Structures are given as structure tokens and as C-alpha cells.
Amino acid sequence: MNRKLIKNIIIVFFILLVILLLLDLTSSQINGQSLINTIPCLSKNC
């Protein structure tokens, strides 16, 4: 595998991660619950 391919994979992965975060934020505004908010909640057992 050449470096350009690896770089493209990292860029695509980063874009997907950003899209998932944006979707999570928009769903949290609709439902009042998001993955970001539930992860610390699970660790505190609330």
C-alpha cells in the first residue's frame, strides 16, 4: 500500500467521524439524548 492510499483512507475515516458526530448532535436536539451524553452517563450509572 502506498502512502497516498493510506492518507485517503484516513481522510475518509475522519470525514465519516465528523458526519457521525453531527448526526448525533442533531438527533440529540430532536430526541434530547445523544451518544456523547449517554457515555458519561453510563460511567456514572445515572
PDBQT receptor file of N, H, CA, C and O in Angstrom, charges set to zero:
ATOM      1  N   MET A   1       0.840  -1.205   0.000  1.00  0.00    +0.000 N 
ATOM      2  CA  MET A   1       0.000   0.000   0.000  1.00  0.00    +0.000 C 
ATOM      3  C   MET A   1       0.871   1.250   0.000  1.00  0.00    +0.000 C 
ATOM      4  O   MET A   1       1.814   1.365   0.783  1.00  0.00    +0.000 OA
ATOM      5  N   ASN A   2       0.546   2.173  -0.879  1.00  0.00    +0.000 N 
ATOM      6  H   ASN A   2      -0.220   2.079  -1.515  1.00  0.00    +0.000 HD
ATOM      7  CA  ASN A   2       1.322   3.410  -0.932  1.00  0.00    +0.000 C 
ATOM      8  C   ASN A   2       0.765   4.449   0.038  1.00  0.00    +0.000 C 
ATOM      9  O   ASN A   2      -0.346   4.313   0.551  1.00  0.00    +0.000 OA
ATOM     10  N   ARG A   3       1.556   5.481   0.272  1.00  0.00    +0.000 N 
ATOM     11  H   ARG A   3       2.458   5.591  -0.145  1.00  0.00    +0.000 HD
ATOM     12  CA  ARG A   3       1.187   6.491   1.276  1.00  0.00    +0.000 C 
ATOM     13  C   ARG A   3      -0.050   7.278   0.884  1.00  0.00    +0.000 C 
ATOM     14  O   ARG A   3      -0.825   7.685   1.749  1.00  0.00    +0.000 OA
ATOM     15  N   LYS A   4      -0.244   7.499  -0.411  1.00  0.00    +0.000 N 
ATOM     16  H   LYS A   4       0.386   7.169  -1.114  1.00  0.00    +0.000 HD
ATOM     17  CA  LYS A   4      -1.397   8.283  -0.857  1.00  0.00    +0.000 C 
ATOM     18  C   LYS A   4      -2.700   7.568  -0.521  1.00  0.00    +0.000 C 
ATOM     19  O   LYS A   4      -3.672   8.206  -0.115  1.00  0.00    +0.000 OA
ATOM     20  N   LEU A   5      -2.725   6.257  -0.685  1.00  0.00    +0.000 N 
ATOM     21  H   LEU A   5      -1.936   5.739  -1.015  1.00  0.00    +0.000 HD
ATOM     22  CA  LEU A   5      -3.914   5.470  -0.375  1.00  0.00    +0.000 C 
ATOM     23  C   LEU A   5      -4.218   5.507   1.120  1.00  0.00    +0.000 C 
ATOM     24  O   LEU A   5      -5.370   5.662   1.525  1.00  0.00    +0.000 OA
ATOM     25  N   ILE A   6      -3.183   5.364   1.926  1.00  0.00    +0.000 N 
ATOM     26  H   ILE A   6      -2.248   5.238   1.596  1.00  0.00    +0.000 HD
ATOM     27  CA  ILE A   6      -3.349   5.418   3.385  1.00  0.00    +0.000 C 
ATOM     28  C   ILE A   6      -3.865   6.793   3.811  1.00  0.00    +0.000 C 
ATOM     29  O   ILE A   6      -4.741   6.893   4.670  1.00  0.00    +0.000 OA
ATOM     30  N   LYS A   7      -3.330   7.833   3.216  1.00  0.00    +0.000 N 
ATOM     31  H   LYS A   7      -2.619   7.752   2.517  1.00  0.00    +0.000 HD
ATOM     32  CA  LYS A   7      -3.765   9.195   3.520  1.00  0.00    +0.000 C 
ATOM     33  C   LYS A   7      -5.233   9.386   3.154  1.00  0.00    +0.000 C 
ATOM     34  O   LYS A   7      -5.983  10.002   3.912  1.00  0.00    +0.000 OA
ATOM     35  N   ASN A   8      -5.652   8.863   1.995  1.00  0.00    +0.000 N 
ATOM     36  H   ASN A   8      -5.042   8.363   1.379  1.00  0.00    +0.000 HD
ATOM     37  CA  ASN A   8      -7.047   8.967   1.577  1.00  0.00    +0.000 C 
ATOM     38  C   ASN A   8      -7.973   8.223   2.530  1.00  0.00    +0.000 C 
ATOM     39  O   ASN A   8      -9.062   8.708   2.836  1.00  0.00    +0.000 OA
ATOM     40  N   ILE A   9      -7.555   7.052   3.003  1.00  0.00    +0.000 N 
ATOM     41  H   ILE A   9      -6.670   6.658   2.754  1.00  0.00    +0.000 HD
ATOM     42  CA  ILE A   9      -8.358   6.268   3.948  1.00  0.00    +0.000 C 
ATOM     43  C   ILE A   9      -8.541   7.044   5.254  1.00  0.00    +0.000 C 
ATOM     44  O   ILE A   9      -9.635   7.069   5.818  1.00  0.00    +0.000 OA
ATOM     45  N   ILE A  10      -7.478   7.668   5.725  1.00  0.00    +0.000 N 
ATOM     46  H   ILE A  10      -6.589   7.648   5.267  1.00  0.00    +0.000 HD
ATOM     47  CA  ILE A  10      -7.544   8.465   6.962  1.00  0.00    +0.000 C 
ATOM     48  C   ILE A  10      -8.489   9.654   6.788  1.00  0.00    +0.000 C 
ATOM     49  O   ILE A  10      -9.275   9.959   7.686  1.00  0.00    +0.000 OA
ATOM     50  N   ILE A  11      -8.418  10.320   5.647  1.00  0.00    +0.000 N 
ATOM     51  H   ILE A  11      -7.780  10.072   4.917  1.00  0.00    +0.000 HD
ATOM     52  CA  ILE A  11      -9.293  11.466   5.368  1.00  0.00    +0.000 C 
ATOM     53  C   ILE A  11     -10.755  11.033   5.332  1.00  0.00    +0.000 C 
ATOM     54  O   ILE A  11     -11.615  11.689   5.919  1.00  0.00    +0.000 OA
ATOM     55  N   VAL A  12     -11.035   9.930   4.644  1.00  0.00    +0.000 N 
ATOM     56  H   VAL A  12     -10.337   9.397   4.167  1.00  0.00    +0.000 HD
ATOM     57  CA  VAL A  12     -12.402   9.417   4.548  1.00  0.00    +0.000 C 
ATOM     58  C   VAL A  12     -12.921   9.022   5.934  1.00  0.00    +0.000 C 
ATOM     59  O   VAL A  12     -14.068   9.313   6.273  1.00  0.00    +0.000 OA
ATOM     60  N   PHE A  13     -12.084   8.363   6.731  1.00  0.00    +0.000 N 
ATOM     61  H   PHE A  13     -11.152   8.126   6.455  1.00  0.00    +0.000 HD
ATOM     62  CA  PHE A  13     -12.466   7.957   8.078  1.00  0.00    +0.000 C 
ATOM     63  C   PHE A  13     -12.770   9.179   8.943  1.00  0.00    +0.000 C 
ATOM     64  O   PHE A  13     -13.734   9.177   9.709  1.00  0.00    +0.000 OA
ATOM     65  N   PHE A  14     -11.950  10.217   8.821  1.00  0.00    +0.000 N 
ATOM     66  H   PHE A  14     -11.167  10.219   8.199  1.00  0.00    +0.000 HD
ATOM     67  CA  PHE A  14     -12.147  11.441   9.593  1.00  0.00    +0.000 C 
ATOM     68  C   PHE A  14     -13.451  12.132   9.203  1.00  0.00    +0.000 C 
ATOM     69  O   PHE A  14     -14.183  12.609  10.070  1.00  0.00    +0.000 OA
ATOM     70  N   ILE A  15     -13.748  12.188   7.893  1.00  0.00    +0.000 N 
ATOM     71  H   ILE A  15     -13.154  11.800   7.189  1.00  0.00    +0.000 HD
ATOM     72  CA  ILE A  15     -14.988  12.798   7.408  1.00  0.00    +0.000 C 
ATOM     73  C   ILE A  15     -16.198  12.031   7.938  1.00  0.00    +0.000 C 
ATOM     74  O   ILE A  15     -17.179  12.634   8.374  1.00  0.00    +0.000 OA
ATOM     75  N   LEU A  16     -16.125  10.700   7.899  1.00  0.00    +0.000 N 
ATOM     76  H   LEU A  16     -15.329  10.210   7.545  1.00  0.00    +0.000 HD
ATOM     77  CA  LEU A  16     -17.220   9.878   8.424  1.00  0.00    +0.000 C 
ATOM     78  C   LEU A  16     -17.428  10.118   9.917  1.00  0.00    +0.000 C 
ATOM     79  O   LEU A  16     -18.563  10.170  10.391  1.00  0.00    +0.000 OA
ATOM     80  N   LEU A  17     -16.339  10.262  10.645  1.00  0.00    +0.000 N 
ATOM     81  H   LEU A  17     -15.417  10.220  10.260  1.00  0.00    +0.000 HD
ATOM     82  CA  LEU A  17     -16.420  10.523  12.077  1.00  0.00    +0.000 C 
ATOM     83  C   LEU A  17     -17.106  11.859  12.360  1.00  0.00    +0.000 C 
ATOM     84  O   LEU A  17     -17.935  11.962  13.264  1.00  0.00    +0.000 OA
ATOM     85  N   VAL A  18     -16.751  12.881  11.579  1.00  0.00    +0.000 N 
ATOM     86  H   VAL A  18     -16.078  12.798  10.844  1.00  0.00    +0.000 HD
ATOM     87  CA  VAL A  18     -17.366  14.201  11.729  1.00  0.00    +0.000 C 
ATOM     88  C   VAL A  18     -18.854  14.141  11.402  1.00  0.00    +0.000 C 
ATOM     89  O   VAL A  18     -19.667  14.741  12.105  1.00  0.00    +0.000 OA
ATOM     90  N   ILE A  19     -19.218  13.420  10.338  1.00  0.00    +0.000 N 
ATOM     91  H   ILE A  19     -18.558  12.932   9.767  1.00  0.00    +0.000 HD
ATOM     92  CA  ILE A  19     -20.622  13.271   9.952  1.00  0.00    +0.000 C 
ATOM     93  C   ILE A  19     -21.412  12.570  11.065  1.00  0.00    +0.000 C 
ATOM     94  O   ILE A  19     -22.524  12.982  11.397  1.00  0.00    +0.000 OA
ATOM     95  N   LEU A  20     -20.828  11.509  11.639  1.00  0.00    +0.000 N 
ATOM     96  H   LEU A  20     -19.925  11.174  11.369  1.00  0.00    +0.000 HD
ATOM     97  CA  LEU A  20     -21.489  10.800  12.735  1.00  0.00    +0.000 C 
ATOM     98  C   LEU A  20     -21.696  11.708  13.940  1.00  0.00    +0.000 C 
ATOM     99  O   LEU A  20     -22.747  11.663  14.580  1.00  0.00    +0.000 OA
ATOM    100  N   LEU A  21     -20.700  12.532  14.251  1.00  0.00    +0.000 N 
ATOM    101  H   LEU A  21     -19.847  12.568  13.732  1.00  0.00    +0.000 HD
ATOM    102  CA  LEU A  21     -20.829  13.474  15.371  1.00  0.00    +0.000 C 
ATOM    103  C   LEU A  21     -21.918  14.507  15.098  1.00  0.00    +0.000 C 
ATOM    104  O   LEU A  21     -22.689  14.849  15.994  1.00  0.00    +0.000 OA
ATOM    105  N   LEU A  22     -21.983  15.002  13.871  1.00  0.00    +0.000 N 
ATOM    106  H   LEU A  22     -21.356  14.725  13.142  1.00  0.00    +0.000 HD
ATOM    107  CA  LEU A  22     -23.014  15.977  13.509  1.00  0.00    +0.000 C 
ATOM    108  C   LEU A  22     -24.405  15.361  13.566  1.00  0.00    +0.000 C 
ATOM    109  O   LEU A  22     -25.349  15.995  14.037  1.00  0.00    +0.000 OA
ATOM    110  N   LEU A  23     -24.534  14.123  13.085  1.00  0.00    +0.000 N 
ATOM    111  H   LEU A  23     -23.767  13.607  12.703  1.00  0.00    +0.000 HD
ATOM    112  CA  LEU A  23     -25.814  13.423  13.154  1.00  0.00    +0.000 C 
ATOM    113  C   LEU A  23     -26.224  13.188  14.599  1.00  0.00    +0.000 C 
ATOM    114  O   LEU A  23     -27.400  13.309  14.941  1.00  0.00    +0.000 OA
ATOM    115  N   ASP A  24     -25.259  12.852  15.449  1.00  0.00    +0.000 N 
ATOM    116  H   ASP A  24     -24.303  12.753  15.171  1.00  0.00    +0.000 HD
ATOM    117  CA  ASP A  24     -25.523  12.626  16.866  1.00  0.00    +0.000 C 
ATOM    118  C   ASP A  24     -25.992  13.913  17.541  1.00  0.00    +0.000 C 
ATOM    119  O   ASP A  24     -26.894  13.886  18.378  1.00  0.00    +0.000 OA
ATOM    120  N   LEU A  25     -25.381  15.032  17.180  1.00  0.00    +0.000 N 
ATOM    121  H   LEU A  25     -24.647  15.054  16.500  1.00  0.00    +0.000 HD
ATOM    122  CA  LEU A  25     -25.779  16.316  17.758  1.00  0.00    +0.000 C 
ATOM    123  C   LEU A  25     -27.181  16.719  17.310  1.00  0.00    +0.000 C 
ATOM    124  O   LEU A  25     -27.965  17.230  18.110  1.00  0.00    +0.000 OA
ATOM    125  N   THR A  26     -27.498  16.494  16.045  1.00  0.00    +0.000 N 
ATOM    126  H   THR A  26     -26.861  16.078  15.395  1.00  0.00    +0.000 HD
ATOM    127  CA  THR A  26     -28.829  16.855  15.548  1.00  0.00    +0.000 C 
ATOM    128  C   THR A  26     -29.900  15.938  16.139  1.00  0.00    +0.000 C 
ATOM    129  O   THR A  26     -31.003  16.392  16.443  1.00  0.00    +0.000 OA
ATOM    130  N   SER A  27     -29.582  14.649  16.304  1.00  0.00    +0.000 N 
ATOM    131  H   SER A  27     -28.686  14.280  16.057  1.00  0.00    +0.000 HD
ATOM    132  CA  SER A  27     -30.543  13.723  16.904  1.00  0.00    +0.000 C 
ATOM    133  C   SER A  27     -30.738  14.031  18.385  1.00  0.00    +0.000 C 
ATOM    134  O   SER A  27     -31.818  13.803  18.929  1.00  0.00    +0.000 OA
ATOM    135  N   SER A  28     -29.696  14.550  19.043  1.00  0.00    +0.000 N 
ATOM    136  H   SER A  28     -28.818  14.736  18.602  1.00  0.00    +0.000 HD
ATOM    137  CA  SER A  28     -29.817  14.910  20.457  1.00  0.00    +0.000 C 
ATOM    138  C   SER A  28     -30.735  16.112  20.630  1.00  0.00    +0.000 C 
ATOM    139  O   SER A  28     -31.420  16.229  21.646  1.00  0.00    +0.000 OA
ATOM    140  N   GLN A  29     -30.753  17.004  19.646  1.00  0.00    +0.000 N 
ATOM    141  H   GLN A  29     -30.196  16.909  18.821  1.00  0.00    +0.000 HD
ATOM    142  CA  GLN A  29     -31.645  18.161  19.712  1.00  0.00    +0.000 C 
ATOM    143  C   GLN A  29     -33.094  17.735  19.496  1.00  0.00    +0.000 C 
ATOM    144  O   GLN A  29     -34.011  18.351  20.039  1.00  0.00    +0.000 OA
ATOM    145  N   ILE A  30     -33.303  16.678  18.700  1.00  0.00    +0.000 N 
ATOM    146  H   ILE A  30     -32.558  16.177  18.259  1.00  0.00    +0.000 HD
ATOM    147  CA  ILE A  30     -34.650  16.184  18.426  1.00  0.00    +0.000 C 
ATOM    148  C   ILE A  30     -35.147  15.312  19.588  1.00  0.00    +0.000 C 
ATOM    149  O   ILE A  30     -36.247  15.513  20.103  1.00  0.00    +0.000 OA
ATOM    150  N   ASN A  31     -34.327  14.353  19.983  1.00  0.00    +0.000 N 
ATOM    151  H   ASN A  31     -33.434  14.190  19.564  1.00  0.00    +0.000 HD
ATOM    152  CA  ASN A  31     -34.734  13.374  20.993  1.00  0.00    +0.000 C 
ATOM    153  C   ASN A  31     -34.356  13.761  22.416  1.00  0.00    +0.000 C 
ATOM    154  O   ASN A  31     -34.886  13.203  23.377  1.00  0.00    +0.000 OA
ATOM    155  N   GLY A  32     -33.447  14.708  22.550  1.00  0.00    +0.000 N 
ATOM    156  H   GLY A  32     -33.016  15.161  21.770  1.00  0.00    +0.000 HD
ATOM    157  CA  GLY A  32     -32.970  15.085  23.867  1.00  0.00    +0.000 C 
ATOM    158  C   GLY A  32     -31.977  14.088  24.442  1.00  0.00    +0.000 C 
ATOM    159  O   GLY A  32     -31.690  14.110  25.639  1.00  0.00    +0.000 OA
ATOM    160  N   GLN A  33     -31.452  13.214  23.591  1.00  0.00    +0.000 N 
ATOM    161  H   GLN A  33     -31.685  13.196  22.619  1.00  0.00    +0.000 HD
ATOM    162  CA  GLN A  33     -30.481  12.210  24.040  1.00  0.00    +0.000 C 
ATOM    163  C   GLN A  33     -29.484  11.946  22.921  1.00  0.00    +0.000 C 
ATOM    164  O   GLN A  33     -29.861  11.823  21.756  1.00  0.00    +0.000 OA
ATOM    165  N   SER A  34     -28.212  11.860  23.285  1.00  0.00    +0.000 N 
ATOM    166  H   SER A  34     -27.905  11.960  24.231  1.00  0.00    +0.000 HD
ATOM    167  CA  SER A  34     -27.184  11.601  22.287  1.00  0.00    +0.000 C 
ATOM    168  C   SER A  34     -26.155  10.627  22.815  1.00  0.00    +0.000 C 
ATOM    169  O   SER A  34     -26.084  10.394  24.022  1.00  0.00    +0.000 OA
ATOM    170  N   LEU A  35     -25.357  10.053  21.931  1.00  0.00    +0.000 N 
ATOM    171  H   LEU A  35     -25.415  10.242  20.951  1.00  0.00    +0.000 HD
ATOM    172  CA  LEU A  35     -24.299   9.125  22.327  1.00  0.00    +0.000 C 
ATOM    173  C   LEU A  35     -23.258   9.810  23.199  1.00  0.00    +0.000 C 
ATOM    174  O   LEU A  35     -22.730   9.215  24.139  1.00  0.00    +0.000 OA
ATOM    175  N   ILE A  36     -22.967  11.071  22.880  1.00  0.00    +0.000 N 
ATOM    176  H   ILE A  36     -23.396  11.554  22.117  1.00  0.00    +0.000 HD
ATOM    177  CA  ILE A  36     -21.963  11.815  23.635  1.00  0.00    +0.000 C 
ATOM    178  C   ILE A  36     -22.426  12.008  25.078  1.00  0.00    +0.000 C 
ATOM    179  O   ILE A  36     -21.620  11.948  26.006  1.00  0.00    +0.000 OA
ATOM    180  N   ASN A  37     -23.726  12.239  25.263  1.00  0.00    +0.000 N 
ATOM    181  H   ASN A  37     -24.381  12.288  24.509  1.00  0.00    +0.000 HD
ATOM    182  CA  ASN A  37     -24.253  12.459  26.608  1.00  0.00    +0.000 C 
ATOM    183  C   ASN A  37     -24.474  11.153  27.363  1.00  0.00    +0.000 C 
ATOM    184  O   ASN A  37     -24.403  11.140  28.592  1.00  0.00    +0.000 OA
ATOM    185  N   THR A  38     -24.740  10.058  26.660  1.00  0.00    +0.000 N 
ATOM    186  H   THR A  38     -24.797  10.069  25.662  1.00  0.00    +0.000 HD
ATOM    187  CA  THR A  38     -25.021   8.794  27.337  1.00  0.00    +0.000 C 
ATOM    188  C   THR A  38     -23.754   8.077  27.788  1.00  0.00    +0.000 C 
ATOM    189  O   THR A  38     -23.800   7.301  28.743  1.00  0.00    +0.000 OA
ATOM    190  N   ILE A  39     -22.618   8.319  27.120  1.00  0.00    +0.000 N 
ATOM    191  H   ILE A  39     -22.581   8.949  26.344  1.00  0.00    +0.000 HD
ATOM    192  CA  ILE A  39     -21.367   7.656  27.515  1.00  0.00    +0.000 C 
ATOM    193  C   ILE A  39     -20.923   8.085  28.924  1.00  0.00    +0.000 C 
ATOM    194  O   ILE A  39     -20.649   7.210  29.746  1.00  0.00    +0.000 OA
ATOM    195  N   PRO A  40     -20.837   9.395  29.246  1.00  0.00    +0.000 N 
ATOM    196  CA  PRO A  40     -20.512   9.748  30.635  1.00  0.00    +0.000 C 
ATOM    197  C   PRO A  40     -21.618   9.348  31.606  1.00  0.00    +0.000 C 
ATOM    198  O   PRO A  40     -21.351   9.082  32.778  1.00  0.00    +0.000 OA
ATOM    199  N   CYS A  41     -22.848   9.306  31.127  1.00  0.00    +0.000 N 
ATOM    200  H   CYS A  41     -23.064   9.522  30.175  1.00  0.00    +0.000 HD
ATOM    201  CA  CYS A  41     -23.984   8.912  31.958  1.00  0.00    +0.000 C 
ATOM    202  C   CYS A  41     -23.848   7.441  32.359  1.00  0.00    +0.000 C 
ATOM    203  O   CYS A  41     -24.137   7.085  33.501  1.00  0.00    +0.000 OA
ATOM    204  N   LEU A  42     -23.413   6.591  31.438  1.00  0.00    +0.000 N 
ATOM    205  H   LEU A  42     -23.178   6.880  30.510  1.00  0.00    +0.000 HD
ATOM    206  CA  LEU A  42     -23.233   5.168  31.733  1.00  0.00    +0.000 C 
ATOM    207  C   LEU A  42     -22.129   4.942  32.760  1.00  0.00    +0.000 C 
ATOM    208  O   LEU A  42     -22.234   4.055  33.607  1.00  0.00    +0.000 OA
ATOM    209  N   SER A  43     -21.074   5.747  32.684  1.00  0.00    +0.000 N 
ATOM    210  H   SER A  43     -20.990   6.468  31.996  1.00  0.00    +0.000 HD
ATOM    211  CA  SER A  43     -19.970   5.587  33.618  1.00  0.00    +0.000 C 
ATOM    212  C   SER A  43     -20.352   6.036  35.035  1.00  0.00    +0.000 C 
ATOM    213  O   SER A  43     -19.782   5.567  36.020  1.00  0.00    +0.000 OA
ATOM    214  N   LYS A  44     -21.325   6.952  35.120  1.00  0.00    +0.000 N 
ATOM    215  H   LYS A  44     -21.788   7.333  34.320  1.00  0.00    +0.000 HD
ATOM    216  CA  LYS A  44     -21.793   7.433  36.429  1.00  0.00    +0.000 C 
ATOM    217  C   LYS A  44     -22.987   6.628  36.943  1.00  0.00    +0.000 C 
ATOM    218  O   LYS A  44     -23.373   6.773  38.103  1.00  0.00    +0.000 OA
ATOM    219  N   ASN A  45     -23.573   5.785  36.097  1.00  0.00    +0.000 N 
ATOM    220  H   ASN A  45     -23.260   5.667  35.155  1.00  0.00    +0.000 HD
ATOM    221  CA  ASN A  45     -24.764   4.989  36.433  1.00  0.00    +0.000 C 
ATOM    222  C   ASN A  45     -25.942   5.866  36.855  1.00  0.00    +0.000 C 
ATOM    223  O   ASN A  45     -26.515   5.681  37.929  1.00  0.00    +0.000 OA
ATOM    224  N   CYS A  46     -26.295   6.821  35.996  1.00  0.00    +0.000 N 
ATOM    225  H   CYS A  46     -25.830   6.971  35.123  1.00  0.00    +0.000 HD
ATOM    226  CA  CYS A  46     -27.412   7.692  36.342  1.00  0.00    +0.000 C 
ATOM    227  C   CYS A  46     -28.722   7.220  35.713  1.00  0.00    +0.000 C 
ATOM    228  O   CYS A  46     -29.762   7.849  35.909  1.00  0.00    +0.000 OA
TER     229      CYS A  46
